[in-house]
mmCIF file of C-alpha atoms and ligand atoms in Angstrom:
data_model
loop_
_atom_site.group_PDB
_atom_site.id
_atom_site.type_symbol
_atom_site.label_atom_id
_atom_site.label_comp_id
_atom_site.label_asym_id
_atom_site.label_seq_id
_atom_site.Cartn_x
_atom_site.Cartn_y
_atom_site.Cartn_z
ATOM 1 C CA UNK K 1 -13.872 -8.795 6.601
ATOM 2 C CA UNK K 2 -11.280 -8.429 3.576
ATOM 3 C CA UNK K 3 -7.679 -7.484 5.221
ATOM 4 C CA UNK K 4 -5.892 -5.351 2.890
ATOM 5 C CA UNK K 5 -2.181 -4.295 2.759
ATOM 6 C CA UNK K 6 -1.749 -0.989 1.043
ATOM 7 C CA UNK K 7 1.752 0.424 0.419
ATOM 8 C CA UNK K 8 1.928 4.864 -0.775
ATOM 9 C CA UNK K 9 -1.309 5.136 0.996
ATOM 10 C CA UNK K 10 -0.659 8.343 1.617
ATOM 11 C CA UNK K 11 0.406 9.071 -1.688
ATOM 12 C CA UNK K 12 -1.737 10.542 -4.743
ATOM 13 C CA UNK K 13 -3.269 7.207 -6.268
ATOM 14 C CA UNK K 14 -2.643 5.315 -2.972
ATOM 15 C CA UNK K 15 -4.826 7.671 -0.786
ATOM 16 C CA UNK K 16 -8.125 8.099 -3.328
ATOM 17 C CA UNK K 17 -7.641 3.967 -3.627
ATOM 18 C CA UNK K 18 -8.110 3.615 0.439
ATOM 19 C CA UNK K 19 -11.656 5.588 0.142
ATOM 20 C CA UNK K 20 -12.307 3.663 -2.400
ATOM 21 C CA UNK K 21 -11.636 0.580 -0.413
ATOM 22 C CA UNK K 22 -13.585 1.914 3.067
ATOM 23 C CA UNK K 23 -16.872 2.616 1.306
ATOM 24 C CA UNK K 24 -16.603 -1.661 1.053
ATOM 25 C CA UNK K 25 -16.209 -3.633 4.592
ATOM 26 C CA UNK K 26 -12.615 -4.171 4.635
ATOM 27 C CA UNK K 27 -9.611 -3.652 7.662
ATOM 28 C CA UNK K 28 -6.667 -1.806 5.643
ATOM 29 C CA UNK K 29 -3.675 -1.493 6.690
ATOM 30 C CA UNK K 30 -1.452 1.443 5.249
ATOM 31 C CA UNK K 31 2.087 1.464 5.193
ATOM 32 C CA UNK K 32 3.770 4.686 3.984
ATOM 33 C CA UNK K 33 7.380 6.700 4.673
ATOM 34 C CA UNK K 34 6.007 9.791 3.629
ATOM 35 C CA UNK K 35 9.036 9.530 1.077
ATOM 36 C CA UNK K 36 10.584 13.798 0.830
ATOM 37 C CA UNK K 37 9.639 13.278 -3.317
ATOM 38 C CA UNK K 38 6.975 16.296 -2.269
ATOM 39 C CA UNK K 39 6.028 17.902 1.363
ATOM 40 C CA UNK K 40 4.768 15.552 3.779
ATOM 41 C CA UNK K 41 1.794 18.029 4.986
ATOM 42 C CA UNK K 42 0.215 17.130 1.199
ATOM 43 C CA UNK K 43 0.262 13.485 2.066
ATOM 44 C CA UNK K 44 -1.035 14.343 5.754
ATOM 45 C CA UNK K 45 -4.224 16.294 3.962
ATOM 46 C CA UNK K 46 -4.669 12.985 1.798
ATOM 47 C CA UNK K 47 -5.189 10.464 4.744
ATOM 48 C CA UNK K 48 -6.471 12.929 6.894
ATOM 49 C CA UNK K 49 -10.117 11.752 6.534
ATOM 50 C CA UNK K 50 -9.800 8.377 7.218
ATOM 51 C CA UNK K 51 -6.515 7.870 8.988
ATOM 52 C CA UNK K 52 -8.163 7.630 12.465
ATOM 53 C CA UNK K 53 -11.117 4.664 11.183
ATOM 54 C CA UNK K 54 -11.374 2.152 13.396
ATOM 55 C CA UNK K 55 -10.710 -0.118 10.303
ATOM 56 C CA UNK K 56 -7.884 1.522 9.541
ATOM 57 C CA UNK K 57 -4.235 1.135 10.781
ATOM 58 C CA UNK K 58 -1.661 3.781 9.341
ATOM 59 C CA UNK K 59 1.851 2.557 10.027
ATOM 60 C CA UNK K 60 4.766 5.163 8.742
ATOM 61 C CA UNK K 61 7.712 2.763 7.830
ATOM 62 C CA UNK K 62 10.216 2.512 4.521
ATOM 63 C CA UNK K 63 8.944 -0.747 2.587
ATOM 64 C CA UNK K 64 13.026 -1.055 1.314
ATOM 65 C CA UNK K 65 13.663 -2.066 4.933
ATOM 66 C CA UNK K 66 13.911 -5.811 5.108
ATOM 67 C CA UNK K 67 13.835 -6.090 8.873
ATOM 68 C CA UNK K 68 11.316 -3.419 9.614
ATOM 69 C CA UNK K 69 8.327 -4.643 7.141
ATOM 70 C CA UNK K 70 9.174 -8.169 9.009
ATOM 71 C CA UNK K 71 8.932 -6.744 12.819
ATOM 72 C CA UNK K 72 6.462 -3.855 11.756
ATOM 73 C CA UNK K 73 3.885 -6.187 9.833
ATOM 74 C CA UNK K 74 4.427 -9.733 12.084
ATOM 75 C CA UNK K 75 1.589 -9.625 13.845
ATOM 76 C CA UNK K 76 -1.005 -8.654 10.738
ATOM 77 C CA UNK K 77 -2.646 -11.126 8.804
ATOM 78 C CA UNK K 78 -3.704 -10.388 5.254
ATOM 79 C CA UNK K 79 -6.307 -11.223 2.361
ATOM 80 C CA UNK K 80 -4.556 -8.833 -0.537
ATOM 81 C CA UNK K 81 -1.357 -6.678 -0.940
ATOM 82 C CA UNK K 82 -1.623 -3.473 -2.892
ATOM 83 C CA UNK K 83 1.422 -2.546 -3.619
ATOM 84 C CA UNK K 84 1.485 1.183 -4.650
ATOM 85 C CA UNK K 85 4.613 2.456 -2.748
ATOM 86 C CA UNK K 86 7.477 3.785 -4.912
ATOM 87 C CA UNK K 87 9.621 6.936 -6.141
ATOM 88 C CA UNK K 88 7.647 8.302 -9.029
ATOM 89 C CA UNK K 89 8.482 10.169 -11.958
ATOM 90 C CA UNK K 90 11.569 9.519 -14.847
ATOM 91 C CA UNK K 91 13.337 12.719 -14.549
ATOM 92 C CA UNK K 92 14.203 12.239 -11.077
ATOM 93 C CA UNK K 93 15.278 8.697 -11.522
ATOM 94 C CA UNK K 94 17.371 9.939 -13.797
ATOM 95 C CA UNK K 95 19.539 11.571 -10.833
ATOM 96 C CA UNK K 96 18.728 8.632 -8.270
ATOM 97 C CA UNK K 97 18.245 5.668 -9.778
ATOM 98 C CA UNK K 98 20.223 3.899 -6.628
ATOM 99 C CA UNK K 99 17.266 5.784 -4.611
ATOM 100 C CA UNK K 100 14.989 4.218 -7.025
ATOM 101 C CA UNK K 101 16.604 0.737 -7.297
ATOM 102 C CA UNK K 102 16.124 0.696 -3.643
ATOM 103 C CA UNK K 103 12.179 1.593 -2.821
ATOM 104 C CA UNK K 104 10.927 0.080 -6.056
ATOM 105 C CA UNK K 105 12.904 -2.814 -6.935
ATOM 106 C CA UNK K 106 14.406 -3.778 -3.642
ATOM 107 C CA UNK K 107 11.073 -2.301 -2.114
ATOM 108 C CA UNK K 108 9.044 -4.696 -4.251
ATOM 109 C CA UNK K 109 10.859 -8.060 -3.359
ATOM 110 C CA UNK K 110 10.542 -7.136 0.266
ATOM 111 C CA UNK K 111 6.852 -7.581 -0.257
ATOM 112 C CA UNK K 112 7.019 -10.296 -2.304
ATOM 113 C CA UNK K 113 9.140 -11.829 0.226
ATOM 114 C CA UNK K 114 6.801 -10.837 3.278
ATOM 115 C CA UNK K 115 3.878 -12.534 0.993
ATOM 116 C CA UNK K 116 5.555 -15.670 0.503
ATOM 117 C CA UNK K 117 5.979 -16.116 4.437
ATOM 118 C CA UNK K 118 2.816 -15.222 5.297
ATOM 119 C CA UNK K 119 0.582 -16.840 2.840
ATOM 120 C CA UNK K 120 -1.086 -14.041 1.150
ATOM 121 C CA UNK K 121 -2.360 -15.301 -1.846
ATOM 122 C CA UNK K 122 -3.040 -12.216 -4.213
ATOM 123 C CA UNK K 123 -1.070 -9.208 -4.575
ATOM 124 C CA UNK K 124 -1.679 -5.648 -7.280
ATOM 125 C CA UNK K 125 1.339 -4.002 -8.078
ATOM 126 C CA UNK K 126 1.190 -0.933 -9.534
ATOM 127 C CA UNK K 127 3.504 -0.867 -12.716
ATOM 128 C CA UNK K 128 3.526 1.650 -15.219
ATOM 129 C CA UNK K 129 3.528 2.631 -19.009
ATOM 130 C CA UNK K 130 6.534 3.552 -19.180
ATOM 131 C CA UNK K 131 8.084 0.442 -19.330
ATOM 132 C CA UNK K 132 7.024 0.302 -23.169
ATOM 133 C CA UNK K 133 9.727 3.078 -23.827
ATOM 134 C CA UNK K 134 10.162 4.001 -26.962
ATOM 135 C CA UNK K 135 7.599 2.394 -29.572
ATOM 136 C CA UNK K 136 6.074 3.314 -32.185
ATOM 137 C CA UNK K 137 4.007 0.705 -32.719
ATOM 138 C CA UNK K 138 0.732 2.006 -30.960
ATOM 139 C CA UNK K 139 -1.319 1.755 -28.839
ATOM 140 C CA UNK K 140 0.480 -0.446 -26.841
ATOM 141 C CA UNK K 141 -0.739 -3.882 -25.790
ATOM 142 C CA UNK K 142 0.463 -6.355 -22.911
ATOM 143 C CA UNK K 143 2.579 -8.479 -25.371
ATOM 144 C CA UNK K 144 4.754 -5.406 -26.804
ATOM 145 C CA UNK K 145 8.359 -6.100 -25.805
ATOM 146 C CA UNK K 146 9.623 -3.652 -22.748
ATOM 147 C CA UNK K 147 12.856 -5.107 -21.829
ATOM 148 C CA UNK K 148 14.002 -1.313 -23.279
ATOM 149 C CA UNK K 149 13.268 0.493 -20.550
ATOM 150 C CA UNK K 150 14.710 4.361 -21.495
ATOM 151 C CA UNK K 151 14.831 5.718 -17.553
ATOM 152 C CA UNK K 152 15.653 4.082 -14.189
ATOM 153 C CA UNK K 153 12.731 4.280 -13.211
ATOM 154 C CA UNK K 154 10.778 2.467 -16.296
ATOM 155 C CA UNK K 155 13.504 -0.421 -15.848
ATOM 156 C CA UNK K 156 12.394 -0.572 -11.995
ATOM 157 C CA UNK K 157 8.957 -1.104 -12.565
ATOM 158 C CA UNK K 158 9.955 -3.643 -15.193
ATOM 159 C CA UNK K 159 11.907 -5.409 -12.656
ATOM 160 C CA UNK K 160 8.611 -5.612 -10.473
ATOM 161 C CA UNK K 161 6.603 -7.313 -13.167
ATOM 162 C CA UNK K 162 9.759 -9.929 -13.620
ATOM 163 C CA UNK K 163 10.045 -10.515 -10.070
ATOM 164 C CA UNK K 164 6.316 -10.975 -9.396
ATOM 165 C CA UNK K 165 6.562 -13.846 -12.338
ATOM 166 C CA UNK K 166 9.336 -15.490 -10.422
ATOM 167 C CA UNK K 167 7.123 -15.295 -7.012
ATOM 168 C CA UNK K 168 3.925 -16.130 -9.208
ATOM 169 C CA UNK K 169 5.727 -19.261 -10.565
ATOM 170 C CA UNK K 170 7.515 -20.431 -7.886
ATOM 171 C CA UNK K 171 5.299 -19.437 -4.495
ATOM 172 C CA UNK K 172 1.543 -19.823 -6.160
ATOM 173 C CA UNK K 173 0.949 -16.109 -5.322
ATOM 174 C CA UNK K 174 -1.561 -14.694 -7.912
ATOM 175 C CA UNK K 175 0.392 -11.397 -9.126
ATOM 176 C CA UNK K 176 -1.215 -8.695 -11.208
ATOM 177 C CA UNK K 177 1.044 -5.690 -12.729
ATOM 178 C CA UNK K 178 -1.297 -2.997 -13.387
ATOM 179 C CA UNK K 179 0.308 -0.800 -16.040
ATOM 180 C CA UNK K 180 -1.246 2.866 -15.375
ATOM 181 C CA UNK K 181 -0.949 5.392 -18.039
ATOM 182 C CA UNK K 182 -0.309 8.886 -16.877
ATOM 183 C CA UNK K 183 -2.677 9.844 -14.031
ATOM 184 C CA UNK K 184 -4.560 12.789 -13.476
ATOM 185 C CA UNK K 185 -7.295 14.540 -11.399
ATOM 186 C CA UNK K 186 -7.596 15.523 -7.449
ATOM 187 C CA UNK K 187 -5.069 15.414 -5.071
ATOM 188 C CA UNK K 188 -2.510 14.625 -8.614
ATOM 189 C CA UNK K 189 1.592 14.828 -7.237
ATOM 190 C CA UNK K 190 2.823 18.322 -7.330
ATOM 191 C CA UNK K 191 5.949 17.116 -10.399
ATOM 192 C CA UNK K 192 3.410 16.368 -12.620
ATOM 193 C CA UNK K 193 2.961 18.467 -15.544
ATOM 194 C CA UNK K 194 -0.783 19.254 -15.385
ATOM 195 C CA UNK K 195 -0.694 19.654 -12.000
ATOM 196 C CA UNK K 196 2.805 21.888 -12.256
ATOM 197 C CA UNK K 197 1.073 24.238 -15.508
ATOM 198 C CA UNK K 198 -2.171 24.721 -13.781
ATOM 199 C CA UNK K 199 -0.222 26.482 -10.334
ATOM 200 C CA UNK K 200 2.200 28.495 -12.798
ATOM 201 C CA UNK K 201 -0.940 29.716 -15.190
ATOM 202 C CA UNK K 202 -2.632 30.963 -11.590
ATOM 203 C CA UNK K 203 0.106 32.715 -10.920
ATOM 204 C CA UNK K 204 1.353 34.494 -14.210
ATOM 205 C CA UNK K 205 4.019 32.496 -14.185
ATOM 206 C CA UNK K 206 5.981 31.042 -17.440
ATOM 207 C CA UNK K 207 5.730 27.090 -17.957
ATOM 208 C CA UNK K 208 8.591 25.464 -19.394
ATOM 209 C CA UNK K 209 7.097 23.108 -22.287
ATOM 210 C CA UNK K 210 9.597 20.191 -23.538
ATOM 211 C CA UNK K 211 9.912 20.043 -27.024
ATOM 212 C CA UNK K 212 7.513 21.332 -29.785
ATOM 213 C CA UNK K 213 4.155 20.549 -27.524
ATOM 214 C CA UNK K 214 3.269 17.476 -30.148
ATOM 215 C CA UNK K 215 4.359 14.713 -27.564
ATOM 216 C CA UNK K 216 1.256 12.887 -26.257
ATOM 217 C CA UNK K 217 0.227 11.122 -23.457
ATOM 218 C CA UNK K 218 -2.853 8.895 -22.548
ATOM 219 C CA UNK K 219 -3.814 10.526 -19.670
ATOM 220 C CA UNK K 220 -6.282 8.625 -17.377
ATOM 221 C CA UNK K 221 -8.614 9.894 -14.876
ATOM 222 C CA UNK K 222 -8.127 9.023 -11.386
ATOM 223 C CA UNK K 223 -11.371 7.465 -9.861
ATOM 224 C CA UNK K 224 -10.875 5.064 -13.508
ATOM 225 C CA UNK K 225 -7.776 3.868 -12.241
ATOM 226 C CA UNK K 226 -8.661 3.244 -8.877
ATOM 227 C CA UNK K 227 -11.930 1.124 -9.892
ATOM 228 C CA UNK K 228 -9.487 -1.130 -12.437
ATOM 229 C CA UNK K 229 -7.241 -1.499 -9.165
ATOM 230 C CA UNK K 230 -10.199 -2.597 -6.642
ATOM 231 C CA UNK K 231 -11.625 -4.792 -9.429
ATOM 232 C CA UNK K 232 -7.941 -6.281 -9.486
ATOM 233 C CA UNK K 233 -8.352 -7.310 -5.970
ATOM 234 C CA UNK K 234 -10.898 -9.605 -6.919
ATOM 235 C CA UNK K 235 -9.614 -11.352 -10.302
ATOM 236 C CA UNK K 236 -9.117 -14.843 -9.822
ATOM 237 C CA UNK K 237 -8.752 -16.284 -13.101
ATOM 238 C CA UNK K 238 -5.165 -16.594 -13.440
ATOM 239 C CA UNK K 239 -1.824 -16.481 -11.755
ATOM 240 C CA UNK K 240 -0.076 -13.389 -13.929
ATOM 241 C CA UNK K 241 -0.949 -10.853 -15.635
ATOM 242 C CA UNK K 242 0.167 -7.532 -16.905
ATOM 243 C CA UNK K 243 -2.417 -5.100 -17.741
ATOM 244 C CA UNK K 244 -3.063 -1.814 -18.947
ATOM 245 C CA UNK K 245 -4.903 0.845 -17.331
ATOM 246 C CA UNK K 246 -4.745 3.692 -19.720
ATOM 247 C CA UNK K 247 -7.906 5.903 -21.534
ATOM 248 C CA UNK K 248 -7.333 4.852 -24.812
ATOM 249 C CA UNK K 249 -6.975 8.004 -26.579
ATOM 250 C CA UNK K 250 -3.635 10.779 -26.986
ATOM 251 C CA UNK K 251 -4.190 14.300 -26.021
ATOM 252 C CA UNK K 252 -0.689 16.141 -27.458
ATOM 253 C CA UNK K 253 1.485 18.997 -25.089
ATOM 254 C CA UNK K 254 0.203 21.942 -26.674
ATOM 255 C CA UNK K 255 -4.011 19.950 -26.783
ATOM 256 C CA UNK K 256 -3.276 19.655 -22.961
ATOM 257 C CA UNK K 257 -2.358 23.471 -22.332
ATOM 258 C CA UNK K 258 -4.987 24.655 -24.773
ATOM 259 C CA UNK K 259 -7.564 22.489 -22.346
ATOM 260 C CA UNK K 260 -6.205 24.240 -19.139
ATOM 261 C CA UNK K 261 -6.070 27.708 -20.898
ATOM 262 C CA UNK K 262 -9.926 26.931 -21.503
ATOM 263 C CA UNK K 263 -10.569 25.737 -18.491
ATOM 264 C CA UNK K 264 -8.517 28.219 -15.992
ATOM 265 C CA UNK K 265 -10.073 30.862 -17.983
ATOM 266 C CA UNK K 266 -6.500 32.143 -18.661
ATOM 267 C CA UNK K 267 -4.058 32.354 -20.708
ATOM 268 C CA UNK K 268 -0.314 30.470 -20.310
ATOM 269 C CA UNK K 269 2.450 32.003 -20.541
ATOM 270 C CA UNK K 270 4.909 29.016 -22.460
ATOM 271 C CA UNK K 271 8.641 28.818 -22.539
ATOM 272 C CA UNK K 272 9.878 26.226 -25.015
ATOM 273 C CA UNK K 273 12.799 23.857 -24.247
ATOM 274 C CA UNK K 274 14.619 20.856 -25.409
ATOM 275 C CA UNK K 275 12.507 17.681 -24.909
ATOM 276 C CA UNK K 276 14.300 16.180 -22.053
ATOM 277 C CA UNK K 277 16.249 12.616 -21.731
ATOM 278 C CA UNK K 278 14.155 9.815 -20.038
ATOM 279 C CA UNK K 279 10.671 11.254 -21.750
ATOM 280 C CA UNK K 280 8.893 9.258 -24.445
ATOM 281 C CA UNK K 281 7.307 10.919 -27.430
ATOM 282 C CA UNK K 282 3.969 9.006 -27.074
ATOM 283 C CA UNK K 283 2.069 6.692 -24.509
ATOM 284 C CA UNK K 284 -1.423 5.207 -26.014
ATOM 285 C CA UNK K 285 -3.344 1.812 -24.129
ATOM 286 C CA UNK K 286 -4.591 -0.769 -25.627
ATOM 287 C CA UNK K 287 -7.555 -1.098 -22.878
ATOM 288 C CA UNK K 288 -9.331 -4.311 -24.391
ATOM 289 C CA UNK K 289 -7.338 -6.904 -22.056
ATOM 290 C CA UNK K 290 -8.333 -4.445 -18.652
ATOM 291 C CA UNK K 291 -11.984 -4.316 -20.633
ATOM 292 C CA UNK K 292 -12.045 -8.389 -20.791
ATOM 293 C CA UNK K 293 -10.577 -9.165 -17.420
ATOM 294 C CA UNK K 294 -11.205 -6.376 -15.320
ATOM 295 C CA UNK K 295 -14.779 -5.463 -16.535
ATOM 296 C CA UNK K 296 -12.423 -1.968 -16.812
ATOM 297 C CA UNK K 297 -13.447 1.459 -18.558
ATOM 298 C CA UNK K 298 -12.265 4.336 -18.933
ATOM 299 C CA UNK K 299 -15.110 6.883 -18.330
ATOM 300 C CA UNK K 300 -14.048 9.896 -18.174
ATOM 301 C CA UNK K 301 -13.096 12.363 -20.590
ATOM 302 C CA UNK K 302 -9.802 14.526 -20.373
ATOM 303 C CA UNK K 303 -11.933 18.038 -20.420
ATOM 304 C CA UNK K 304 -14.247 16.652 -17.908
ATOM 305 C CA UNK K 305 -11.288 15.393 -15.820
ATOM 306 C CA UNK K 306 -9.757 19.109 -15.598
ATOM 307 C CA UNK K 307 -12.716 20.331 -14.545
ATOM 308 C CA UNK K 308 -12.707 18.215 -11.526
ATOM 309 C CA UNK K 309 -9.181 18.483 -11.131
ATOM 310 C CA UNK K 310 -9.692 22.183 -10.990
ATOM 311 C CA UNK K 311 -12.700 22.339 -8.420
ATOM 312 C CA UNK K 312 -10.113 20.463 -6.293
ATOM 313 C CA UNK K 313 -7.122 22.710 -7.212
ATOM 314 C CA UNK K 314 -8.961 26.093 -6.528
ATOM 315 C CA UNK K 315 -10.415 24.278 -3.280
HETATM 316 P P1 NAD Z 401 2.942 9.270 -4.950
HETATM 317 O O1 NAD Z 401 4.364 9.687 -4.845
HETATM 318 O O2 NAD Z 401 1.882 10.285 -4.697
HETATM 319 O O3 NAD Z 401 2.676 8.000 -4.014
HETATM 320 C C1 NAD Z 401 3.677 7.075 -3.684
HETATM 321 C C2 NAD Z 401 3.681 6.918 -2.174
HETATM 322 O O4 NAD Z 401 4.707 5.955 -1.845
HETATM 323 C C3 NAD Z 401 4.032 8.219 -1.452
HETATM 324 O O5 NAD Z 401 3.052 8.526 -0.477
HETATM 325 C C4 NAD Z 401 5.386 7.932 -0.815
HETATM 326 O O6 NAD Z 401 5.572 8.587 0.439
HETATM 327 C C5 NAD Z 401 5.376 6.416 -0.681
HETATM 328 N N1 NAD Z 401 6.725 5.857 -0.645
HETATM 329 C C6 NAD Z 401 7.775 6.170 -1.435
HETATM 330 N N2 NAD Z 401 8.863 5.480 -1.069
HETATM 331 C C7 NAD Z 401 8.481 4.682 -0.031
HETATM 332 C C8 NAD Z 401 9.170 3.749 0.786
HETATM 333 N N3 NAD Z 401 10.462 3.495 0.599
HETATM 334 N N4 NAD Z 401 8.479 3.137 1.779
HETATM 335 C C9 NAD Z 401 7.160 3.403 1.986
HETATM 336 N N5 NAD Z 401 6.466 4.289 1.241
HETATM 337 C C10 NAD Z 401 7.120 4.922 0.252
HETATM 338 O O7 NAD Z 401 2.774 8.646 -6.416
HETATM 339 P P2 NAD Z 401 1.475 8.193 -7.207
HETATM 340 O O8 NAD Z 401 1.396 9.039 -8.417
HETATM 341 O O9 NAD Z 401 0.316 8.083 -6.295
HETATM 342 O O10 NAD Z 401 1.934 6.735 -7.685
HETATM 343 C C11 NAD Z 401 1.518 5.545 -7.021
HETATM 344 C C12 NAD Z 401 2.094 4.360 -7.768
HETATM 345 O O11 NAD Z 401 1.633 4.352 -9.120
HETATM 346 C C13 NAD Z 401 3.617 4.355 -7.854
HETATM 347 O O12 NAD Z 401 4.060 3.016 -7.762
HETATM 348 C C14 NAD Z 401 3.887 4.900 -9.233
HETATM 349 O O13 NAD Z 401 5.140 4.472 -9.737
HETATM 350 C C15 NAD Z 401 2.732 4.305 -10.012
HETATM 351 N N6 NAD Z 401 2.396 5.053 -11.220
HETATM 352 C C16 NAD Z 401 1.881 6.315 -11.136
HETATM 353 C C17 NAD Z 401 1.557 6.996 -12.305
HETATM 354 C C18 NAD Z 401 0.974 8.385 -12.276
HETATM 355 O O14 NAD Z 401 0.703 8.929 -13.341
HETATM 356 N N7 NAD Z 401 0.752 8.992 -11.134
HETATM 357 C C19 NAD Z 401 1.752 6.378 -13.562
HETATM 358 C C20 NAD Z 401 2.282 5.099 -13.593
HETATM 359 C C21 NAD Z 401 2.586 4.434 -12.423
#
């Protein structure tokens, strides 16, 4: 049976990934601080129907801890990390990037580290468009140049990829940055904007729209991401590789509203504001390396992903 590490477990992608993972034969093993980015009773509801499998082990711990992951995790043997666990979101970073510096980058060599002493041979980090900052040169492929990172928490995920090349190279551990491109759908975290429009459109209540609603964003549905990440855990064809996990198509600010007005059957009330530092005007994914490598495709469509996001938001 496959032993799995999996770091944010409890989190948004991290949670939907474990089902994912249980409908296989596996023993996972789920590491999560239940960070105070959003309440801790919405990550509780996320694990809640599989944290007491006999398969699974759910141990709450900070991954930036050097001596805890080694005492915690010393007596587990593993096939796979997935490493998930991180502070999310640019704005924020933009007001704690030591906070950040310390879960994702120091975070991320503390796994790296706990790989290299215990053999584990394959290990999915979960990296993120926004490492591509500003570029207009889209959509975005692997070989674009990101060493322009315009938030702390794009240059944190950038430090991942680097230091999984330096572990890759030096420690024969096959590394795989998975760069996802906004994701949406059930159980999506609270900050995020589709997630943040639909609750203030329920209740009558303004949302604040940055800029002139013409930014865009690949947004990608969750249960696509998930199956490129589980297809990840099996790629054995290299040592490194960055990839993108995006849709492949741009819906702008004010497409994305007009789809939730539609779909909400109501109207939003907008208040317009500067765009803010940290944000990008436009994400976009290349998708043929994920296609080629990862047998990866994006099938859902944005309207169709509402409407599942919504059947989960109303309950
Ligand atoms: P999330 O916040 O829902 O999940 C992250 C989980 O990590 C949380 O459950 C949190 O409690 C946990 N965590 C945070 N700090 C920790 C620490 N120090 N020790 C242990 N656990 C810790 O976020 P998500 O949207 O599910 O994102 C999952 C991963 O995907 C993150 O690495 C994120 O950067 C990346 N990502 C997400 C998106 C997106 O659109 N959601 C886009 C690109 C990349």
């Amino acid at each position: 049976m496959r032993r799995i590490l999996l770091t944010g477990g409890a989190g948004f992608i991290g949670s939907t990934l474990a089902e994912k993972l249980l409908e296989n034969e596996c023993h996972l093993t789920i590491v999560d601080n239940f960070d105070n980015f959003y309440p801790r009773q919405v990550k509780e509801k996320n694990i809640k129907n599989f944290i007491q499998l006999s398969q699974v082990n759910f141990i709450e711990g900070d991954i930036s801890n050097t001596g805890w992951i080694e005492s915690a995790l010393a007596s587990f043997e593993f096939d796979v990390i997935l490493h998930l666990a991180a502070k999310a979101g640019v704005r924020p970073s933009i007001a704690d990037p030591l906070g950040y510096q310390e879960t994702n980058v120091k975070g991320t060599q503390n796994l790296l580290e706990f790989a290299r002493k215990k053999n584990i041979k394959q290990f999915v980090f979960a990296s993120s468009s926004s490492v591509y900052g500003i570029n207009g040169n889209t959509p975005w492929t692997e070989n674009d140049y990101v060493l322009r990172p315009i938030s702390p928490y794009a240059s944190t995920k950038v430090s991942g990829e680097l230091l999984g090349n330096v572990y890759s190279h030096l420690f024969n551990i096959r590394f795989l940055a998975l760069r996802f491109f906004t994701v949406y759908g059930p159980r999506q975290r609270p900050d995020l904007a589709i997630h943040k429009f639909a609750k203030s459109i329920l209740n009558d209540e303004p949302i604040t729209m940055f800029g002139d609603g013409n930014t865009k964003r690949d947004y990608t549905y969750i249960d696509d991401i998930v199956d490129g990440i589980v297809s990840a855990t099996n790629y054995d064809q290299s040592m490194y590789e960055v990839i993108n996990l995006g849709n492949n198509q741009t819906i702008s600010l004010s497409e994305m509203i007009n789809i939730l007005e539609q779909v909400f059957e109501k109207k939003a009330i907008i208040n317009k504001i500067a765009e803010q530092p940290g944000d990008v005007p436009i994400t976009y994914a290349d998708i043929t390396k994920a296609r080629q490598l990862l047998n990866y495709n994006a099938k859902t469509n944005f309207e169709e992903g509402i409407i599942k996001f919504k059947d989960w938001f109303i309950g």
